[in-house]
Short mmCIF file of C-alpha atoms in Angstrom, two decimals:
data_model
loop_
_atom_site.label_atom_id
_atom_site.label_comp_id
_atom_site.label_asym_id
_atom_site.label_seq_id
_atom_site.Cartn_x
_atom_site.Cartn_y
_atom_site.Cartn_z
CA MET A 41 93.29 111.87 85.08
CA LYS A 42 94.50 108.34 84.50
CA ILE A 43 91.93 105.63 85.07
CA ARG A 44 93.34 102.14 85.05
CA ILE A 45 91.06 99.48 83.66
CA GLY A 46 92.14 96.03 84.67
CA PHE A 47 94.36 95.25 87.58
CA VAL A 48 97.38 93.07 88.20
CA SER A 49 97.53 92.20 91.87
CA ASN A 50 100.56 93.11 93.95
CA SER A 51 101.45 89.48 94.48
CA SER A 52 102.41 89.01 90.85
CA SER A 53 103.64 92.33 89.65
CA THR A 54 105.88 95.26 90.32
CA SER A 55 107.12 98.43 88.72
CA PHE A 56 109.90 100.94 88.87
CA CYS A 57 110.45 104.59 88.23
CA LEU A 58 114.17 105.32 88.03
CA TYR A 59 116.55 108.04 87.01
CA GLY A 60 119.08 106.00 85.07
CA ASP A 61 119.73 104.22 81.80
CA GLN A 62 119.42 100.97 79.88
CA ILE A 63 122.61 98.94 79.63
CA ASP A 64 123.31 96.17 77.15
CA ILE A 65 124.00 93.04 79.21
CA ALA A 66 126.64 91.81 76.77
CA GLU A 67 128.61 95.04 77.16
CA ALA A 68 128.05 95.67 80.86
CA SER A 69 131.00 93.78 82.30
CA GLU A 70 133.49 95.27 79.85
CA MET A 71 132.10 98.76 80.48
CA ILE A 72 132.72 98.35 84.20
CA LYS A 73 136.19 96.85 83.75
CA ASN A 74 137.17 99.67 81.40
CA ASN A 75 135.60 102.61 83.21
CA ALA A 76 135.31 101.99 86.96
CA THR A 77 137.34 104.53 88.89
CA ASP A 78 140.08 103.43 91.28
CA GLU A 79 137.92 104.48 94.22
CA ILE A 80 135.00 102.37 93.01
CA ARG A 81 137.25 99.39 92.30
CA GLN A 82 138.55 99.50 95.86
CA LEU A 83 135.05 99.99 97.26
CA LEU A 84 133.76 96.91 95.42
CA VAL A 85 136.71 94.82 96.60
CA ASP A 86 136.19 95.99 100.19
CA LYS A 87 132.48 95.16 100.08
CA GLN A 88 133.18 91.72 98.64
CA ASN A 89 135.75 91.00 101.34
CA LYS A 90 133.34 92.20 104.01
CA ARG A 91 130.76 89.74 102.72
CA ALA A 92 133.39 87.00 102.72
CA GLU A 93 134.07 87.71 106.38
CA ASN A 94 130.44 87.15 107.23
CA SER A 95 129.54 84.28 104.93
CA THR A 96 131.25 81.18 103.56
CA TYR A 97 129.19 81.63 100.41
CA HIS A 98 131.39 84.54 99.37
CA GLU A 99 135.12 84.39 98.67
CA ALA A 100 137.63 87.07 99.51
CA VAL A 101 139.49 88.67 96.61
CA ALA A 102 142.93 90.29 96.38
CA ASN A 103 142.08 93.02 93.87
CA PHE A 104 139.48 94.32 91.44
CA GLU A 105 140.62 92.11 88.57
CA GLU A 106 140.13 89.04 90.72
CA TYR A 107 136.76 90.34 91.87
CA ALA A 108 135.63 91.00 88.27
CA GLU A 109 136.79 87.55 87.23
CA SER A 110 134.85 85.92 90.06
CA GLN A 111 131.65 87.78 89.17
CA GLY A 112 131.76 87.03 85.45
CA ASP A 113 128.59 88.22 83.70
CA ASP A 114 127.09 89.11 87.08
CA LEU A 115 129.54 91.99 87.49
CA ILE A 116 126.70 94.33 86.51
CA GLU A 117 125.06 93.51 89.85
CA SER A 118 127.83 95.47 91.55
CA VAL A 119 125.66 98.52 90.97
CA GLU A 120 123.70 97.52 94.06
CA ASP A 121 126.83 97.94 96.18
CA LEU A 122 126.80 101.57 95.07
CA GLY A 123 123.16 102.23 95.98
CA LEU A 124 121.76 101.85 92.48
CA LYS A 125 119.01 99.40 91.50
CA ILE A 126 119.02 96.95 88.63
CA TYR A 127 116.00 95.50 86.81
CA TYR A 128 116.27 92.79 84.19
CA ALA A 129 114.02 92.98 81.15
CA PRO A 130 112.95 89.42 80.30
CA TYR A 131 113.30 88.51 76.64
CA ASP A 132 115.51 91.54 76.12
CA ASP A 133 119.26 91.97 76.10
CA TYR A 134 119.46 94.92 78.43
CA VAL A 135 118.97 95.89 82.04
CA TYR A 136 117.67 99.05 83.64
CA VAL A 137 120.12 100.64 86.06
CA GLY A 138 119.48 103.71 88.18
CA MET A 139 118.05 105.08 91.38
CA PRO A 140 114.33 105.24 92.23
CA TYR A 141 113.02 108.80 92.29
CA SER A 142 111.49 108.01 95.67
CA ASP A 143 115.05 107.80 97.08
CA ILE A 144 115.47 111.55 96.80
CA LYS A 145 116.59 112.94 100.17
CA ASP A 146 114.62 115.53 102.09
CA ASP A 147 117.45 118.07 101.82
CA GLU A 148 118.32 117.29 98.20
CA THR A 149 116.92 119.13 95.19
CA GLY A 150 115.80 117.37 92.02
CA ALA A 151 118.92 118.64 90.27
CA GLU A 152 121.17 117.44 93.10
CA PHE A 153 119.49 114.02 93.03
CA LYS A 154 120.17 113.68 89.31
CA ALA A 155 123.75 114.85 89.81
CA ARG A 156 124.26 112.28 92.60
CA VAL A 157 122.96 109.45 90.43
CA THR A 158 125.02 110.62 87.47
CA GLU A 159 128.19 110.72 89.57
CA ILE A 160 127.67 107.17 90.85
CA PHE A 161 126.70 105.92 87.40
CA GLU A 162 129.69 107.49 85.67
CA SER A 163 132.11 106.27 88.34
CA LEU A 164 131.19 102.75 87.24
CA PHE A 165 130.29 102.97 83.55
CA GLY A 166 132.13 106.08 82.39
CA LYS A 167 130.85 109.37 81.00
CA THR A 168 127.32 109.43 79.67
CA SER A 169 124.67 111.94 78.70
CA ARG A 170 121.93 109.37 78.34
CA LEU A 171 120.53 109.28 81.86
CA GLY A 172 116.82 109.96 82.15
CA LEU A 173 113.46 108.71 83.35
CA MET A 174 113.09 104.92 83.18
CA GLU A 175 109.59 103.69 83.97
CA GLU A 176 108.17 100.23 83.39
CA ALA A 177 105.50 97.88 84.69
CA TRP A 178 106.07 94.17 84.91
CA ARG A 179 104.08 91.03 85.58
CA ASP A 180 105.94 88.17 87.20
CA GLY A 181 105.53 84.53 86.27
CA MET B 1436 118.70 91.62 92.86
CA LYS B 1437 115.18 91.46 91.51
CA ILE B 1438 114.61 89.30 88.46
CA ARG B 1439 111.38 89.83 86.60
CA ASN B 1440 110.01 86.71 84.98
CA GLY B 1441 107.39 87.61 82.46
CA PHE B 1442 106.76 90.97 80.94
CA VAL B 1443 103.71 93.01 80.23
CA SER B 1444 104.49 95.25 77.29
CA ASN B 1445 104.01 98.99 77.50
CA SER B 1446 100.96 98.83 75.31
CA SER B 1447 98.99 96.93 77.94
CA SER B 1448 100.35 98.05 81.26
CA SER B 1449 101.22 101.07 83.29
CA SER B 1450 102.39 102.01 86.72
CA PHE B 1451 102.84 104.89 89.07
CA CYS B 1452 105.08 105.88 91.92
CA ILE B 1453 103.71 108.82 93.85
CA TYR B 1454 103.91 110.62 97.15
CA GLY B 1455 100.40 111.06 98.45
CA VAL B 1456 97.52 109.29 100.12
CA CYS B 1457 95.28 106.32 99.47
CA ILE B 1458 91.60 107.02 100.15
CA ASP B 1459 88.19 105.54 99.35
CA TYR B 1460 85.75 107.05 96.88
CA ASP B 1461 83.51 107.84 99.82
CA ASP B 1462 86.22 110.13 101.26
CA LEU B 1463 85.78 112.40 98.26
CA LYS B 1464 82.69 113.81 99.92
CA ASN B 1465 85.00 115.45 102.46
CA VAL B 1466 86.34 118.04 100.03
CA THR B 1467 86.23 121.65 101.18
CA ASP B 1468 83.10 123.76 100.73
CA ASP B 1469 84.82 125.72 97.96
CA THR B 1470 85.51 122.52 96.09
CA LYS B 1471 81.95 121.28 96.63
CA LYS B 1472 80.65 124.50 95.09
CA PHE B 1473 83.10 124.18 92.19
CA LEU B 1474 81.95 120.61 91.50
CA LEU B 1475 78.28 121.43 91.71
CA ASP B 1476 78.58 124.52 89.51
CA LYS B 1477 80.62 122.64 86.95
CA HIS B 1478 78.14 119.80 86.83
CA ASN B 1479 75.15 122.10 86.45
CA GLU B 1480 76.91 124.12 83.78
CA ILE B 1481 77.39 121.14 81.49
CA SER B 1482 74.28 119.13 82.36
CA THR B 1483 70.88 119.15 80.80
CA GLU B 1484 68.09 120.62 82.91
CA GLU B 1485 66.76 117.25 84.02
CA HIS B 1486 70.15 116.29 85.49
CA GLN B 1487 70.81 119.54 87.35
CA LYS B 1488 71.43 119.12 91.08
CA ASP B 1489 70.37 121.41 93.91
CA ASN B 1490 73.21 120.62 96.25
CA PHE B 1491 76.55 118.80 96.51
CA GLU B 1492 75.09 115.83 98.39
CA ASP B 1493 72.69 115.08 95.51
CA TYR B 1494 75.52 115.43 92.97
CA PHE B 1495 77.74 113.12 95.03
CA GLU B 1496 75.11 110.42 95.52
CA PHE B 1497 74.13 110.55 91.87
CA PHE B 1498 77.65 109.75 90.62
CA MET B 1499 78.65 107.46 93.47
CA GLU B 1500 75.92 105.07 92.39
CA ASP B 1501 77.33 104.20 88.95
CA GLU B 1502 80.13 106.53 87.89
CA PRO B 1503 82.25 107.54 90.89
CA TYR B 1504 85.22 108.15 88.62
CA THR B 1505 83.32 111.14 87.20
CA ILE B 1506 83.72 112.85 90.57
CA VAL B 1507 87.45 112.20 90.39
CA GLU B 1508 87.62 113.62 86.88
CA ASP B 1509 85.76 116.75 87.99
CA ILE B 1510 87.99 117.25 91.03
CA GLU B 1511 91.13 116.90 88.96
CA ASP B 1512 90.17 120.02 87.03
CA ARG B 1513 90.66 121.99 90.24
CA THR B 1514 94.08 120.81 91.36
CA GLU B 1515 97.63 119.98 90.32
CA LEU B 1516 97.23 116.62 92.05
CA SER B 1517 96.83 113.44 90.04
CA PHE B 1518 94.35 110.70 90.85
CA TRP B 1519 94.57 106.98 90.15
CA THR B 1520 91.51 104.80 90.59
CA MET B 1521 91.63 101.04 91.01
CA PRO B 1522 89.08 98.89 89.20
CA TYR B 1523 87.08 96.48 91.35
CA THR B 1524 87.92 98.43 94.49
CA ASP B 1525 86.86 101.69 96.11
CA THR B 1526 90.44 102.87 96.29
CA VAL B 1527 91.69 106.18 94.96
CA TYR B 1528 95.32 107.27 95.09
CA VAL B 1529 95.84 111.02 95.33
CA GLY B 1530 99.27 112.58 94.93
CA ILE B 1531 102.03 113.60 92.56
CA SER B 1532 104.46 111.41 90.68
CA TYR B 1533 108.00 111.50 92.02
CA ASP B 1534 109.45 112.03 88.57
CA THR B 1535 107.94 115.52 88.50
CA ILE B 1536 110.15 116.80 91.31
CA LYS B 1537 111.49 120.13 90.13
CA ASP B 1538 115.22 120.68 89.73
CA GLU B 1539 115.21 123.46 92.34
CA GLU B 1540 112.85 121.66 94.75
CA THR B 1541 114.09 119.49 97.63
CA GLY B 1542 112.53 116.17 98.54
CA LYS B 1543 111.09 117.80 101.66
CA GLU B 1544 109.62 120.71 99.66
CA PHE B 1545 108.10 118.27 97.18
CA LYS B 1546 106.35 116.37 99.96
CA GLU B 1547 105.18 119.63 101.55
CA ARG B 1548 103.80 120.74 98.18
CA VAL B 1549 101.79 117.53 97.91
CA ARG B 1550 100.52 117.78 101.50
CA ASN B 1551 99.48 121.42 100.96
CA LEU B 1552 97.63 120.61 97.76
CA VAL B 1553 95.77 117.78 99.50
CA LYS B 1554 94.91 120.12 102.35
CA GLU B 1555 93.62 122.72 99.86
CA LEU B 1556 91.28 120.10 98.50
CA PHE B 1557 90.26 118.15 101.59
CA GLY B 1558 90.89 120.56 104.46
CA ASP B 1559 91.87 118.70 107.62
CA SER B 1560 89.91 115.54 106.80
CA ILE B 1561 93.02 113.67 105.63
CA ASN B 1562 95.28 112.45 108.44
CA VAL B 1563 98.80 113.87 107.95
CA ASN B 1564 100.24 110.51 109.01
CA SER B 1565 98.62 108.78 106.05
CA PHE B 1566 100.97 110.37 103.50
CA ALA B 1567 103.43 107.89 102.03
CA THR B 1568 105.10 106.64 98.87
CA HIS B 1569 102.67 104.52 96.85
CA SER B 1570 103.56 102.37 93.86
CA GLU B 1571 101.23 100.17 91.82
CA VAL B 1572 101.20 98.24 88.54
CA TRP B 1573 98.17 97.97 86.33
CA ARG B 1574 97.26 95.94 83.30
CA SER B 1575 94.90 97.63 80.90
#
């Protein structure tokens, strides 16, 4: 049994439990530019253009290269358009990217869940064998 | 996007993400008769004569006064479920961590497994509608 001594209230803390990987922020954009599949490139462009239709804050783009250029170092946040989550580690040079275990579907097995996450992950970042359990607790502020 | 400002290192914090229920310590008295007998027998087996208890109610009251987490520890020996207790509150989370879903088990089967284990322990005293995903962060 795990007994927790001391308590950080919900208002100032959060946590995650993902199936995914750590990605070096400095390498993230290049990894995506070099490895994203054609299907994913088009999907990201379509989503960006959909946002542009609904908000003046976003600008439409002609192709993936233009989209990547417009996002700059924030290109890594494209993972959220694919259903993955991203968590930044303060004071560190990497981010956690993956899918919360609680997102497993009722008709999906554990193995199928991992395969689904792996497929999405690899369609953006390229082949990897590093995916696994990512679990952290954070205090905000 | 969620940006976390500030970081509690692993050495001083922990978290959980489970499927299960959130109950009060007092709800632990609603375990099945089999479990009550198990708890009482276990307690009497390891206790000195002066601390032996005649019945489950005496055992429960004795630990609820100062050491309710002892009841949780004893119950955990009888189940695959995990328990998380919250300091300064009467809250106990009962369930199983999502990351233990088996490769051949579906999400639905996982949730059914948790619900069945809770039923084994508490009978029908836990409302089936109270099952949910619970996530908390703790600083040690």
